[in-house]
PDB file of C-alpha atoms and ligand atoms in Angstrom:
ATOM      1  CA  UNK A  22      72.708 106.723  89.069  1.00 53.00           C
ATOM      2  CA  UNK A  23      76.247 108.106  88.995  1.00 65.00           C
ATOM      3  CA  UNK A  24      78.835 105.492  88.167  1.00 77.00           C
ATOM      4  CA  UNK A  25      81.839 105.347  90.433  1.00 92.00           C
ATOM      5  CA  UNK A  26      83.892 103.169  88.068  1.00 97.00           C
ATOM      6  CA  UNK A  27      83.367 103.180  84.320  1.00 97.00           C
ATOM      7  CA  UNK A  28      85.612 100.949  82.223  1.00 98.00           C
ATOM      8  CA  UNK A  29      85.505 101.009  78.450  1.00 98.00           C
ATOM      9  CA  UNK A  30      87.025  98.513  76.086  1.00 98.00           C
ATOM     10  CA  UNK A  31      89.988  97.565  78.229  1.00 98.00           C
ATOM     11  CA  UNK A  32      92.747  95.300  76.949  1.00 98.00           C
ATOM     12  CA  UNK A  33      95.441  94.162  79.357  1.00 98.00           C
ATOM     13  CA  UNK A  34      98.826  92.809  78.315  1.00 98.00           C
ATOM     14  CA  UNK A  35     101.852  91.103  79.802  1.00 97.00           C
ATOM     15  CA  UNK A  36     104.420  91.937  77.130  1.00 97.00           C
ATOM     16  CA  UNK A  37     102.997  90.525  73.905  1.00 96.00           C
ATOM     17  CA  UNK A  38     100.473  88.340  75.687  1.00 96.00           C
ATOM     18  CA  UNK A  39      96.980  89.777  75.794  1.00 97.00           C
ATOM     19  CA  UNK A  40      95.568  88.439  79.058  1.00 97.00           C
ATOM     20  CA  UNK A  41      92.253  90.314  79.080  1.00 98.00           C
ATOM     21  CA  UNK A  42      90.306  91.647  76.113  1.00 98.00           C
ATOM     22  CA  UNK A  43      87.544  94.155  75.537  1.00 98.00           C
ATOM     23  CA  UNK A  44      86.189  94.629  79.043  1.00 98.00           C
ATOM     24  CA  UNK A  45      83.584  97.337  79.556  1.00 98.00           C
ATOM     25  CA  UNK A  46      81.706  97.657  82.825  1.00 98.00           C
ATOM     26  CA  UNK A  47      80.331 100.140  85.316  1.00 97.00           C
ATOM     27  CA  UNK A  48      80.323  99.886  89.089  1.00 97.00           C
ATOM     28  CA  UNK A  49      77.991 101.940  91.234  1.00 95.00           C
ATOM     29  CA  UNK A  50      79.106 103.651  94.430  1.00 95.00           C
ATOM     30  CA  UNK A  51      78.429 101.902  97.743  1.00 95.00           C
ATOM     31  CA  UNK A  52      77.923  98.527  96.155  1.00 96.00           C
ATOM     32  CA  UNK A  53      79.713  95.194  96.196  1.00 98.00           C
ATOM     33  CA  UNK A  54      80.668  93.680  92.853  1.00 98.00           C
ATOM     34  CA  UNK A  55      81.931  90.100  92.669  1.00 98.00           C
ATOM     35  CA  UNK A  56      84.229  88.847  89.901  1.00 98.00           C
ATOM     36  CA  UNK A  57      83.886  85.131  89.265  1.00 98.00           C
ATOM     37  CA  UNK A  58      85.275  82.793  86.619  1.00 97.00           C
ATOM     38  CA  UNK A  59      87.727  79.945  86.104  1.00 95.00           C
ATOM     39  CA  UNK A  60      91.394  80.163  87.032  1.00 94.00           C
ATOM     40  CA  UNK A  61      93.471  82.093  84.525  1.00 95.00           C
ATOM     41  CA  UNK A  62      90.600  84.049  82.978  1.00 97.00           C
ATOM     42  CA  UNK A  63      92.117  87.363  84.073  1.00 97.00           C
ATOM     43  CA  UNK A  64      90.133  88.369  87.168  1.00 98.00           C
ATOM     44  CA  UNK A  65      93.203  89.419  89.169  1.00 97.00           C
ATOM     45  CA  UNK A  66      94.809  91.024  86.124  1.00 98.00           C
ATOM     46  CA  UNK A  67      91.734  93.102  85.397  1.00 98.00           C
ATOM     47  CA  UNK A  68      91.246  93.968  89.078  1.00 98.00           C
ATOM     48  CA  UNK A  69      94.774  95.386  89.252  1.00 97.00           C
ATOM     49  CA  UNK A  70      94.081  97.731  86.355  1.00 98.00           C
ATOM     50  CA  UNK A  71      91.496  99.475  88.546  1.00 98.00           C
ATOM     51  CA  UNK A  72      94.212 100.963  90.747  1.00 96.00           C
ATOM     52  CA  UNK A  73      97.120 100.963  88.298  1.00 97.00           C
ATOM     53  CA  UNK A  74      98.866  98.081  90.036  1.00 96.00           C
ATOM     54  CA  UNK A  75      99.113  96.146  86.784  1.00 97.00           C
ATOM     55  CA  UNK A  76     101.765  98.411  85.360  1.00 93.00           C
ATOM     56  CA  UNK A  77     104.234  97.714  88.194  1.00 93.00           C
ATOM     57  CA  UNK A  78     104.665  94.273  86.577  1.00 94.00           C
ATOM     58  CA  UNK A  79     107.426  94.375  83.920  1.00 94.00           C
ATOM     59  CA  UNK A  80     105.777  94.393  80.477  1.00 96.00           C
ATOM     60  CA  UNK A  81     102.418  95.239  82.068  1.00 97.00           C
ATOM     61  CA  UNK A  82     100.388  97.428  79.730  1.00 96.00           C
ATOM     62  CA  UNK A  83      96.796  98.611  79.463  1.00 97.00           C
ATOM     63  CA  UNK A  84      94.727  99.889  76.521  1.00 97.00           C
ATOM     64  CA  UNK A  85      91.316 101.462  76.931  1.00 97.00           C
ATOM     65  CA  UNK A  86      89.821 103.705  79.540  1.00 97.00           C
ATOM     66  CA  UNK A  87      89.127 103.507  83.277  1.00 98.00           C
ATOM     67  CA  UNK A  88      87.160 106.390  84.763  1.00 97.00           C
ATOM     68  CA  UNK A  89      86.857 106.844  88.517  1.00 96.00           C
ATOM     69  CA  UNK A  90      84.074 109.385  88.884  1.00 94.00           C
ATOM     70  CA  UNK A  91      85.315 112.192  86.648  1.00 91.00           C
ATOM     71  CA  UNK A  92      88.960 111.189  86.605  1.00 94.00           C
ATOM     72  CA  UNK A  93      90.531 109.209  83.782  1.00 96.00           C
ATOM     73  CA  UNK A  94      92.899 106.966  85.784  1.00 97.00           C
ATOM     74  CA  UNK A  95      95.261 106.504  82.843  1.00 96.00           C
ATOM     75  CA  UNK A  96      95.454 110.163  81.783  1.00 96.00           C
ATOM     76  CA  UNK A  97      99.011 111.404  81.365  1.00 94.00           C
ATOM     77  CA  UNK A  98      98.921 113.777  84.341  1.00 95.00           C
ATOM     78  CA  UNK A  99      97.570 111.231  86.854  1.00 96.00           C
ATOM     79  CA  UNK A 100      99.909 110.071  89.630  1.00 95.00           C
ATOM     80  CA  UNK A 101      99.554 106.283  90.058  1.00 95.00           C
ATOM     81  CA  UNK A 102     100.523 106.541  93.731  1.00 91.00           C
ATOM     82  CA  UNK A 103      97.557 108.838  94.325  1.00 92.00           C
ATOM     83  CA  UNK A 104      95.312 106.393  92.467  1.00 95.00           C
ATOM     84  CA  UNK A 105      96.429 103.566  94.755  1.00 92.00           C
ATOM     85  CA  UNK A 106      95.565 105.701  97.769  1.00 89.00           C
ATOM     86  CA  UNK A 107      92.066 106.326  96.421  1.00 93.00           C
ATOM     87  CA  UNK A 108      91.602 102.730  95.304  1.00 96.00           C
ATOM     88  CA  UNK A 109      92.913 100.438  98.048  1.00 94.00           C
ATOM     89  CA  UNK A 110      93.679  96.747  97.721  1.00 94.00           C
ATOM     90  CA  UNK A 111      93.523  93.679  99.951  1.00 94.00           C
ATOM     91  CA  UNK A 112      95.305  90.559  98.744  1.00 91.00           C
ATOM     92  CA  UNK A 113      94.660  86.843  98.901  1.00 89.00           C
ATOM     93  CA  UNK A 114      97.278  86.158 101.563  1.00 89.00           C
ATOM     94  CA  UNK A 115      97.209  88.514 104.517  1.00 91.00           C
ATOM     95  CA  UNK A 116     100.446  90.472 104.242  1.00 91.00           C
ATOM     96  CA  UNK A 117     100.935  92.560 107.385  1.00 94.00           C
ATOM     97  CA  UNK A 118     104.441  93.909 107.925  1.00 93.00           C
ATOM     98  CA  UNK A 119     105.485  91.037 110.207  1.00 89.00           C
ATOM     99  CA  UNK A 120     107.773  92.734 112.700  1.00 91.00           C
ATOM    100  CA  UNK A 121     105.809  95.963 112.836  1.00 95.00           C
ATOM    101  CA  UNK A 122     103.353  96.389 115.700  1.00 97.00           C
ATOM    102  CA  UNK A 123      99.627  96.072 115.096  1.00 98.00           C
ATOM    103  CA  UNK A 124      99.209  99.828 115.529  1.00 98.00           C
ATOM    104  CA  UNK A 125     102.098 100.665 113.204  1.00 97.00           C
ATOM    105  CA  UNK A 126     100.769  98.286 110.573  1.00 97.00           C
ATOM    106  CA  UNK A 127      97.498 100.181 110.478  1.00 97.00           C
ATOM    107  CA  UNK A 128      99.053 103.642 110.240  1.00 97.00           C
ATOM    108  CA  UNK A 129     101.968 102.753 107.944  1.00 94.00           C
ATOM    109  CA  UNK A 130     100.313 104.454 104.964  1.00 91.00           C
ATOM    110  CA  UNK A 131      99.570 107.631 106.924  1.00 92.00           C
ATOM    111  CA  UNK A 132     103.169 107.798 108.098  1.00 93.00           C
ATOM    112  CA  UNK A 133     104.265 107.549 104.462  1.00 88.00           C
ATOM    113  CA  UNK A 134     101.937 110.449 103.741  1.00 86.00           C
ATOM    114  CA  UNK A 135     103.781 112.477 106.374  1.00 92.00           C
ATOM    115  CA  UNK A 136     101.395 112.339 109.351  1.00 93.00           C
ATOM    116  CA  UNK A 137     103.546 112.554 112.506  1.00 95.00           C
ATOM    117  CA  UNK A 138     101.254 113.416 115.430  1.00 96.00           C
ATOM    118  CA  UNK A 139     100.987 110.419 117.751  1.00 96.00           C
ATOM    119  CA  UNK A 140      97.499 111.468 118.795  1.00 97.00           C
ATOM    120  CA  UNK A 141      96.306 111.661 115.194  1.00 96.00           C
ATOM    121  CA  UNK A 142      97.880 108.293 114.365  1.00 97.00           C
ATOM    122  CA  UNK A 143      96.385 106.648 117.453  1.00 97.00           C
ATOM    123  CA  UNK A 144      92.960 107.978 116.562  1.00 97.00           C
ATOM    124  CA  UNK A 145      93.163 106.644 113.024  1.00 96.00           C
ATOM    125  CA  UNK A 146      94.478 103.293 114.294  1.00 97.00           C
ATOM    126  CA  UNK A 147      91.493 102.896 116.618  1.00 97.00           C
ATOM    127  CA  UNK A 148      88.947 104.062 114.050  1.00 94.00           C
ATOM    128  CA  UNK A 149      90.340 101.766 111.346  1.00 95.00           C
ATOM    129  CA  UNK A 150      90.592  98.758 113.656  1.00 95.00           C
ATOM    130  CA  UNK A 151      87.011  99.357 114.756  1.00 93.00           C
ATOM    131  CA  UNK A 152      86.037  99.687 111.095  1.00 91.00           C
ATOM    132  CA  UNK A 153      87.687  96.357 110.364  1.00 91.00           C
ATOM    133  CA  UNK A 154      85.955  94.700 113.325  1.00 91.00           C
ATOM    134  CA  UNK A 155      89.248  93.935 114.993  1.00 94.00           C
ATOM    135  CA  UNK A 156      89.522  96.551 117.741  1.00 96.00           C
ATOM    136  CA  UNK A 157      88.100  94.464 120.584  1.00 95.00           C
ATOM    137  CA  UNK A 158      90.437  91.595 119.834  1.00 96.00           C
ATOM    138  CA  UNK A 159      93.629  93.661 119.710  1.00 98.00           C
ATOM    139  CA  UNK A 160      93.084  96.794 121.791  1.00 98.00           C
ATOM    140  CA  UNK A 161      95.188  95.411 124.652  1.00 98.00           C
ATOM    141  CA  UNK A 162      98.096  94.412 122.442  1.00 97.00           C
ATOM    142  CA  UNK A 163      98.503  97.185 119.911  1.00 98.00           C
ATOM    143  CA  UNK A 164     102.271  97.172 120.419  1.00 97.00           C
ATOM    144  CA  UNK A 165     102.650  93.470 119.634  1.00 97.00           C
ATOM    145  CA  UNK A 166     103.760  92.389 116.134  1.00 96.00           C
ATOM    146  CA  UNK A 167     101.136  91.995 113.424  1.00 94.00           C
ATOM    147  CA  UNK A 168     102.484  88.524 112.655  1.00 93.00           C
ATOM    148  CA  UNK A 169     101.258  87.317 116.079  1.00 94.00           C
ATOM    149  CA  UNK A 170      97.622  87.397 114.956  1.00 95.00           C
ATOM    150  CA  UNK A 171      95.600  84.538 113.498  1.00 93.00           C
ATOM    151  CA  UNK A 172      95.145  84.417 109.721  1.00 91.00           C
ATOM    152  CA  UNK A 173      91.645  85.873 109.915  1.00 92.00           C
ATOM    153  CA  UNK A 174      92.815  88.609 112.276  1.00 94.00           C
ATOM    154  CA  UNK A 175      95.757  89.383 109.985  1.00 95.00           C
ATOM    155  CA  UNK A 176      93.379  89.736 107.054  1.00 92.00           C
ATOM    156  CA  UNK A 177      91.226  92.154 109.066  1.00 94.00           C
ATOM    157  CA  UNK A 178      94.423  93.986 110.033  1.00 96.00           C
ATOM    158  CA  UNK A 179      95.200  94.364 106.324  1.00 95.00           C
ATOM    159  CA  UNK A 180      91.683  95.680 105.771  1.00 94.00           C
ATOM    160  CA  UNK A 181      92.219  98.147 108.643  1.00 95.00           C
ATOM    161  CA  UNK A 182      95.483  99.210 107.000  1.00 95.00           C
ATOM    162  CA  UNK A 183      93.711  99.651 103.664  1.00 93.00           C
ATOM    163  CA  UNK A 184      90.870 101.763 105.097  1.00 93.00           C
ATOM    164  CA  UNK A 185      93.200 103.875 107.305  1.00 95.00           C
ATOM    165  CA  UNK A 186      94.114 106.041 104.309  1.00 92.00           C
ATOM    166  CA  UNK A 187      90.395 106.520 103.545  1.00 89.00           C
ATOM    167  CA  UNK A 188      90.193 105.081 100.059  1.00 92.00           C
ATOM    168  CA  UNK A 189      86.994 105.425  98.064  1.00 93.00           C
ATOM    169  CA  UNK A 190      87.171 102.010  96.503  1.00 96.00           C
ATOM    170  CA  UNK A 191      88.418  98.758  98.002  1.00 96.00           C
ATOM    171  CA  UNK A 192      89.617  95.962  95.727  1.00 97.00           C
ATOM    172  CA  UNK A 193      89.804  92.502  97.315  1.00 96.00           C
ATOM    173  CA  UNK A 194      91.432  89.583  95.510  1.00 96.00           C
ATOM    174  CA  UNK A 195      90.163  86.360  97.093  1.00 95.00           C
ATOM    175  CA  UNK A 196      90.464  87.849 100.579  1.00 92.00           C
ATOM    176  CA  UNK A 197      89.034  84.756 102.274  1.00 92.00           C
ATOM    177  CA  UNK A 198      90.715  81.956 100.375  1.00 89.00           C
ATOM    178  CA  UNK A 199      93.276  81.369 103.140  1.00 84.00           C
ATOM    179  CA  UNK A 200      90.724  81.646 105.961  1.00 84.00           C
ATOM    180  CA  UNK A 201      88.583  79.235 107.953  1.00 85.00           C
ATOM    181  CA  UNK A 202      84.752  79.457 107.692  1.00 88.00           C
ATOM    182  CA  UNK A 203      84.365  81.591 110.852  1.00 87.00           C
ATOM    183  CA  UNK A 204      86.963  84.146 109.775  1.00 85.00           C
ATOM    184  CA  UNK A 205      85.401  84.090 106.310  1.00 91.00           C
ATOM    185  CA  UNK A 206      82.002  84.986 107.736  1.00 90.00           C
ATOM    186  CA  UNK A 207      83.632  87.746 109.808  1.00 87.00           C
ATOM    187  CA  UNK A 208      85.146  89.234 106.643  1.00 90.00           C
ATOM    188  CA  UNK A 209      81.822  88.899 104.803  1.00 94.00           C
ATOM    189  CA  UNK A 210      80.023  90.732 107.633  1.00 92.00           C
ATOM    190  CA  UNK A 211      82.667  93.382 107.427  1.00 90.00           C
ATOM    191  CA  UNK A 212      82.220  93.750 103.653  1.00 94.00           C
ATOM    192  CA  UNK A 213      78.515  94.266 104.274  1.00 94.00           C
ATOM    193  CA  UNK A 214      79.280  97.091 106.695  1.00 91.00           C
ATOM    194  CA  UNK A 215      82.036  98.624 104.591  1.00 92.00           C
ATOM    195  CA  UNK A 216      79.798  98.967 101.565  1.00 94.00           C
ATOM    196  CA  UNK A 217      77.887 101.696 103.402  1.00 94.00           C
ATOM    197  CA  UNK A 218      81.013 103.810 102.964  1.00 92.00           C
ATOM    198  CA  UNK A 219      83.086 102.258 100.206  1.00 93.00           C
ATOM    199  CA  UNK A 220      82.684 100.788  96.769  1.00 96.00           C
ATOM    200  CA  UNK A 221      83.940  97.219  96.896  1.00 97.00           C
ATOM    201  CA  UNK A 222      85.092  94.834  94.177  1.00 98.00           C
ATOM    202  CA  UNK A 223      85.867  91.298  95.296  1.00 98.00           C
ATOM    203  CA  UNK A 224      87.281  88.356  93.350  1.00 98.00           C
ATOM    204  CA  UNK A 225      86.091  85.031  94.692  1.00 97.00           C
ATOM    205  CA  UNK A 226      86.050  81.373  93.702  1.00 94.00           C
ATOM    206  CA  UNK A 227      83.371  80.743  96.281  1.00 94.00           C
ATOM    207  CA  UNK A 228      79.971  80.942  94.586  1.00 94.00           C
ATOM    208  CA  UNK A 229      78.115  81.049  97.912  1.00 94.00           C
ATOM    209  CA  UNK A 230      80.287  83.950  98.945  1.00 95.00           C
ATOM    210  CA  UNK A 231      79.573  85.857  95.745  1.00 96.00           C
ATOM    211  CA  UNK A 232      75.863  85.209  96.260  1.00 95.00           C
ATOM    212  CA  UNK A 233      76.018  86.295  99.915  1.00 95.00           C
ATOM    213  CA  UNK A 234      78.055  89.470  99.686  1.00 97.00           C
ATOM    214  CA  UNK A 235      77.609  91.008  96.273  1.00 98.00           C
ATOM    215  CA  UNK A 236      74.976  93.189  94.645  1.00 98.00           C
ATOM    216  CA  UNK A 237      76.318  92.634  91.143  1.00 98.00           C
ATOM    217  CA  UNK A 238      78.335  89.774  89.692  1.00 98.00           C
ATOM    218  CA  UNK A 239      80.644  89.758  86.684  1.00 98.00           C
ATOM    219  CA  UNK A 240      81.463  86.418  85.057  1.00 98.00           C
ATOM    220  CA  UNK A 241      84.786  86.205  83.200  1.00 98.00           C
ATOM    221  CA  UNK A 242      85.786  83.320  80.983  1.00 97.00           C
ATOM    222  CA  UNK A 243      88.397  82.101  78.510  1.00 94.00           C
ATOM    223  CA  UNK A 244      87.412  80.910  75.067  1.00 84.00           C
ATOM    224  CA  UNK A 245      90.393  78.557  75.210  1.00 86.00           C
ATOM    225  CA  UNK A 246      93.782  78.330  76.893  1.00 86.00           C
ATOM    226  CA  UNK A 247      96.171  80.986  75.625  1.00 87.00           C
ATOM    227  CA  UNK A 248      93.344  83.242  74.440  1.00 94.00           C
ATOM    228  CA  UNK A 249      92.525  86.404  76.384  1.00 97.00           C
ATOM    229  CA  UNK A 250      89.934  86.370  79.139  1.00 98.00           C
ATOM    230  CA  UNK A 251      86.709  88.276  78.510  1.00 98.00           C
ATOM    231  CA  UNK A 252      83.808  89.578  80.525  1.00 98.00           C
ATOM    232  CA  UNK A 253      80.972  87.277  79.517  1.00 98.00           C
ATOM    233  CA  UNK A 254      78.179  88.981  81.402  1.00 98.00           C
ATOM    234  CA  UNK A 255      77.514  91.193  84.372  1.00 98.00           C
ATOM    235  CA  UNK A 256      74.201  91.618  86.106  1.00 98.00           C
ATOM    236  CA  UNK A 257      72.463  91.716  89.452  1.00 98.00           C
ATOM    237  CA  UNK A 258      73.826  88.842  91.501  1.00 98.00           C
ATOM    238  CA  UNK A 259      70.408  87.195  91.789  1.00 97.00           C
ATOM    239  CA  UNK A 260      70.039  87.242  88.001  1.00 98.00           C
ATOM    240  CA  UNK A 261      73.509  85.798  87.400  1.00 98.00           C
ATOM    241  CA  UNK A 262      72.842  82.947  89.822  1.00 96.00           C
ATOM    242  CA  UNK A 263      69.201  82.257  88.982  1.00 96.00           C
ATOM    243  CA  UNK A 264      68.685  83.299  85.429  1.00 96.00           C
ATOM    244  CA  UNK A 265      71.895  84.117  83.548  1.00 97.00           C
ATOM    245  CA  UNK A 266      71.775  85.085  79.896  1.00 97.00           C
ATOM    246  CA  UNK A 267      74.729  83.032  78.747  1.00 97.00           C
ATOM    247  CA  UNK A 268      75.033  79.279  78.808  1.00 95.00           C
ATOM    248  CA  UNK A 269      78.712  79.545  79.815  1.00 95.00           C
ATOM    249  CA  UNK A 270      77.670  81.427  82.954  1.00 96.00           C
ATOM    250  CA  UNK A 271      75.058  78.841  83.826  1.00 96.00           C
ATOM    251  CA  UNK A 272      77.541  76.006  83.297  1.00 94.00           C
ATOM    252  CA  UNK A 273      80.093  77.708  85.514  1.00 95.00           C
ATOM    253  CA  UNK A 274      77.839  78.577  88.414  1.00 93.00           C
ATOM    254  CA  UNK A 275      76.216  75.166  88.408  1.00 90.00           C
ATOM    255  CA  UNK A 276      79.619  73.484  88.454  1.00 84.00           C
ATOM    256  CA  UNK A 277      79.296  71.985  84.993  1.00 67.00           C
ATOM    257  CA  UNK A 278      82.335  73.871  83.812  1.00 58.00           C
ATOM    258  CA  UNK A 279      85.090  72.253  81.797  1.00 45.00           C
TER     259      UNK A 279
HETATM  260  N1  ATP B  22     103.071  88.394  85.904  1.00 96.28           N
HETATM  261  C1  ATP B  22     102.565  87.756  84.833  1.00 96.28           C
HETATM  262  N2  ATP B  22     103.284  87.636  83.700  1.00 96.28           N
HETATM  263  C2  ATP B  22     102.771  87.021  82.600  1.00 96.28           C
HETATM  264  N3  ATP B  22     101.545  86.471  82.554  1.00 96.28           N
HETATM  265  C3  ATP B  22     100.786  86.569  83.655  1.00 96.28           C
HETATM  266  C4  ATP B  22     101.246  87.211  84.856  1.00 96.28           C
HETATM  267  N4  ATP B  22     100.262  87.136  85.790  1.00 96.28           N
HETATM  268  C5  ATP B  22      99.243  86.480  85.195  1.00 96.28           C
HETATM  269  N5  ATP B  22      99.544  86.137  83.916  1.00 96.28           N
HETATM  270  C6  ATP B  22      98.682  85.416  82.963  1.00 96.28           C
HETATM  271  O1  ATP B  22      97.525  86.205  82.707  1.00 96.28           O
HETATM  272  C7  ATP B  22      96.374  85.360  82.622  1.00 96.28           C
HETATM  273  C8  ATP B  22      95.347  85.818  83.658  1.00 96.28           C
HETATM  274  O2  ATP B  22      95.871  85.562  84.948  1.00 96.28           O
HETATM  275  P1  ATP B  22      95.136  86.058  86.277  1.00 96.28           P
HETATM  276  O3  ATP B  22      96.059  85.839  87.414  1.00 96.28           O
HETATM  277  O4  ATP B  22      94.604  87.410  86.062  1.00 96.28           O
HETATM  278  O5  ATP B  22      93.908  85.032  86.341  1.00 96.28           O
HETATM  279  P2  ATP B  22      92.809  84.822  87.474  1.00 96.28           P
HETATM  280  O6  ATP B  22      91.486  84.834  86.781  1.00 96.28           O
HETATM  281  O7  ATP B  22      93.021  85.778  88.572  1.00 96.28           O
HETATM  282  O8  ATP B  22      93.116  83.327  87.962  1.00 96.28           O
HETATM  283  P3  ATP B  22      92.990  82.671  89.443  1.00 96.28           P
HETATM  284  O9  ATP B  22      91.525  82.409  89.620  1.00 96.28           O
HETATM  285  O10 ATP B  22      93.768  81.415  89.323  1.00 96.28           O
HETATM  286  O11 ATP B  22      93.553  83.631  90.430  1.00 96.28           O
HETATM  287  C9  ATP B  22      96.859  83.934  82.824  1.00 96.28           C
HETATM  288  O12 ATP B  22      97.063  83.365  81.552  1.00 96.28           O
HETATM  289  C10 ATP B  22      98.172  84.118  83.556  1.00 96.28           C
HETATM  290  O13 ATP B  22      99.052  83.052  83.295  1.00 96.28           O
HETATM  291 MG1   MG B  23      93.552  85.583  90.586  1.00 96.28          MG
END
């Protein structure tokens, strides 16, 4: 099967500090991949290399190769802004533009891209809010500020904003960690629907969540503090949770870590 994302031998640095070492992996289109592993093992750092967000951090540097379909994301002629449009991101804390209306939050990216027609923007706003399972809750208050929504609604608003620019890949860094169980299930349902269209990579500390939403799971770990994080193994989610190859994986998923 064609690989949507193909990473080879990636090293990721903050200045002189090598945070992630030697990661190679492939991600298939229209699948959900979960990244799990202890705090500090480099999940977020590695995730951000998949849309060139790492290099906005001072000293942030990447060695190795990331292919998205046929495009080498780190080739000299590639525009990182275009990469971030193709590979969208949703963060741990919902971060809507607080004073901007719900509608304007969703279409902010399109406006930046130069779309001006109110009709076109309204259509995208509705489609994206429907796609994020939020439309019915907000359709009567699209002109109210995004900050007036609950945490779970704000996170779905951020997902609507991310999908409004029609990315191909959606990166999610612990998107449910600030949410209650009901909002968490709503986001998980949404991830299940979105994977029909998008390729999704999600970082989570919640093992049940990884087991529920993902097709494949990648376990990252640190040999010791101060050493770079590594990808220990990646496999079908059922295999990682029921029959992993590595003892470190088994210890982590069964809570015997540390
Ligand atoms: N901006 C930064 N500058 C320097 N070092 C950083 C920076 N961000 C992260 N690091 C370091 O890189 C390593 C990996 O951090 P990262 O945030 O990727 O871990 P993580 O696996 O996402 O952890 P968590 O589960 O706690 O979110 C850690 O040692 C961390 O201290
Ligand atoms: Mg993290």
